[in-house]
Amino acid sequence: MTGPTTTASGAAAGAATAPAVLQVLQVPRVLSIAGTDPTGGAGVQADLKAIAAQDGYGMAVVTALVAQNTRGVRSVHVPDAAFLREQLDAVSDDVTIDAVKTGMLGTAEVVRVVVDWLREHRPERVVVDPVMVATSGDRLLDADGGAAMVDLVALADLVTPNRDELRVLAELAGSSATDPLDAARAVARHFDVRVLAKGGHDGGPTSDDALVAPDGSVRVFTGPRIPTGNTHGTGCSLSSAIATLVARHGDWELAVGAAKTWLTAALRGADALEVGQGQGPVDHNAAVRAALPTPRLTDLWWDDATEVLEETLACSFLRGLADGTLDPEVFAGYLAQDVHYLRAYEQHLAAVAAGSPGDAAAFWTTASEGCAAEARDLHHRRLAGSHADDPVHPVCAGYLAHLAAAAREHTATGDVSVLTAAVLPCFRVYAWVGDRLGTAPVGHPFADWITAYGDPGFAASSARATELVEELARRADPGLRGRMARAFRESVAQELAFFRMPEAFATEPEDRPTAV
């Protein structure tokens, strides 16, 4: 769909408007329940570093005192279980906990204390790092404790086992699967929990982590394999980072992806730390040390959609549009559906305008009016009048249903945040496509369309729309921010589906309009 346009004066006004001061996000308050590492590379010490590195506030309840260093575990002392419960109650009686991460628990009694406390005080997000076997091979949880883990995993939102622990959990789930992905699916299905099957100890040039949902769906997060032997505490650190990031963003996929990016930087800096003579720790502050800027939330959403965007630019419709070989009949069929889309999109933008203050309302109103003009002028010049009434294609209907769902949340709550996130990809994807398509040569059959994609005024409108959505995302709580992220992600996917829709016209000749 051609994105909404603005008048020249409207675009200029939008570009000239100074961005509002962005509200500081609430710092996530994250509790680690784990053992210690006196060398600081693992356990609660690593957890607190990882939480702080994600700009979270870390708290720690100690389950076990561990005599260990970079070369291995020497001994473990487990304090009285009643004192453990006193620590847990002291925190929950006073502090709002946004997320909990559990690590080494040591014994069945300790596991049961944590389970009982979680049943009474469970925060919204629980990440379980089922520390049973260290990567060094040391056993960190006795057999009875392993059996007690069943109740703890059942309370979790996400579990992050290493390969040995994944095998143990699969056995507890009644599976003898040897393939890590099959084992993760068995655990996810049995315990109704997300499972992160990590690939850090596999071979190959990449490290691929698979996030497996209870329904068996999988999203793979790929990163470069960092050539270092200093990986002590990576499991502790990754799970704590995820817990912090999900408490901020409200979305597990965003949290895992961002945590993996951070851990990759921490691994790159690990060798320079020179801590210990064995398997040293990662550099939790590598990203801070490199002064990496914190990305805008909307840019994080955009980066999360990179694969879909690459598929979009590679689709046959856009390739044919760019080089002028696109069948005009196929293009006409696309336009007929675009008119359906723009009529609905105009109304959604008008609703956003009605629910927005001041300058934001003026911008969204101008964008809504631009949709009406676009449907009336550019589309109708290329369509015979009869085709304006062609039925809505199922792909177009699916996109409109997604926008309608976002609009219903606005109607129910009076908050336009999710709806603005859902409409933003029509701006950003089309401005991005226009930039990639470039300028059409004289005589190009689709010059007017490519020119509309690459219009500087529309690029300015896209930038302004992004600013407005960014402002809303920063003001939102994590739950709302997560719904915004998912609405944006789905709209990007729907944009790809819409561009691919003309490929089906060749098999639907009776529905294809005629170009003029």
Coordinates of N, CA, C and O in Angstrom, one line a residue, residues 2-4 340-350 364 368 371 399-400 403 422-427:
T2 N 0.5 2.2 -0.8 CA 1.2 3.5 -0.7 C 0.9 4.1 0.7 O -0.2 4.2 1.1
G3 N 2.0 4.6 1.3 CA 1.8 5.2 2.6 C 1.1 6.5 2.6 O 1.0 7.1 1.5
P4 N 0.5 6.9 3.7 CA -0.2 8.2 3.8 C 0.8 9.3 3.5 O 2.0 9.3 3.8
H340 N -8.9 -0.7 -1.1 CA -9.6 -1.3 0.1 C -8.8 -0.9 1.3 O -9.3 -0.5 2.4
Y341 N -7.4 -1.2 1.3 CA -6.6 -0.9 2.4 C -6.6 0.5 2.9 O -6.8 0.9 4.0
L342 N -6.4 1.4 1.9 CA -6.3 2.8 2.2 C -7.6 3.4 2.8 O -7.6 4.3 3.7
R343 N -8.7 2.9 2.4 CA -10.0 3.4 2.9 C -10.1 3.1 4.4 O -10.5 3.9 5.2
A344 N -9.7 1.8 4.8 CA -9.7 1.5 6.2 C -8.6 2.2 7.0 O -8.8 2.7 8.1
Y345 N -7.4 2.3 6.3 CA -6.2 2.9 7.0 C -6.5 4.4 7.3 O -6.1 4.9 8.3
E346 N -7.2 5.1 6.4 CA -7.6 6.5 6.6 C -8.4 6.6 7.9 O -8.2 7.5 8.7
Q347 N -9.3 5.7 8.1 CA -10.1 5.7 9.3 C -9.3 5.5 10.6 O -9.5 6.1 11.6
H348 N -8.4 4.5 10.5 CA -7.5 4.3 11.7 C -6.6 5.5 12.0 O -6.5 5.8 13.2
L349 N -6.1 6.1 11.0 CA -5.3 7.3 11.3 C -6.1 8.4 11.9 O -5.7 9.2 12.7
A350 N -7.4 8.5 11.4 CA -8.3 9.5 11.9 C -8.6 9.2 13.4 O -8.6 10.2 14.3
W364 N -1.4 13.3 12.5 CA -2.2 12.2 12.1 C -3.4 12.5 11.3 O -3.7 11.8 10.4
S368 N -4.1 11.1 7.6 CA -5.4 10.5 7.2 C -5.9 11.1 5.9 O -6.4 10.4 5.0
C371 N -4.2 9.8 2.9 CA -4.7 8.5 2.4 C -5.9 8.7 1.5 O -6.0 8.0 0.5
Y399 N -4.7 -8.3 6.8 CA -4.1 -7.1 7.3 C -5.1 -6.2 8.0 O -4.8 -5.7 9.1
L400 N -6.2 -6.0 7.3 CA -7.2 -5.1 7.9 C -7.8 -5.7 9.2 O -8.1 -4.9 10.2
L403 N -5.3 -4.7 11.9 CA -5.4 -3.3 12.3 C -6.7 -3.0 13.1 O -6.7 -2.2 14.1
A422 N 0.8 -0.3 15.3 CA 0.3 -1.1 14.1 C 0.3 -0.3 12.8 O 0.5 -0.9 11.8
V423 N 0.0 1.0 12.8 CA 0.0 1.7 11.6 C 1.4 2.2 11.2 O 1.6 2.6 10.0
L424 N 2.3 2.2 12.1 CA 3.7 2.8 11.8 C 4.4 2.0 10.6 O 5.0 2.7 9.8
P425 N 4.3 0.7 10.5 CA 5.1 0.1 9.4 C 4.6 0.5 8.0 O 5.4 0.5 7.1
C426 N 3.4 1.0 7.8 CA 3.0 1.5 6.5 C 3.8 2.7 6.2 O 4.1 2.9 5.0
F427 N 4.2 3.5 7.2 CA 5.1 4.6 6.9 C 6.5 4.1 6.7 O 7.1 4.4 5.6

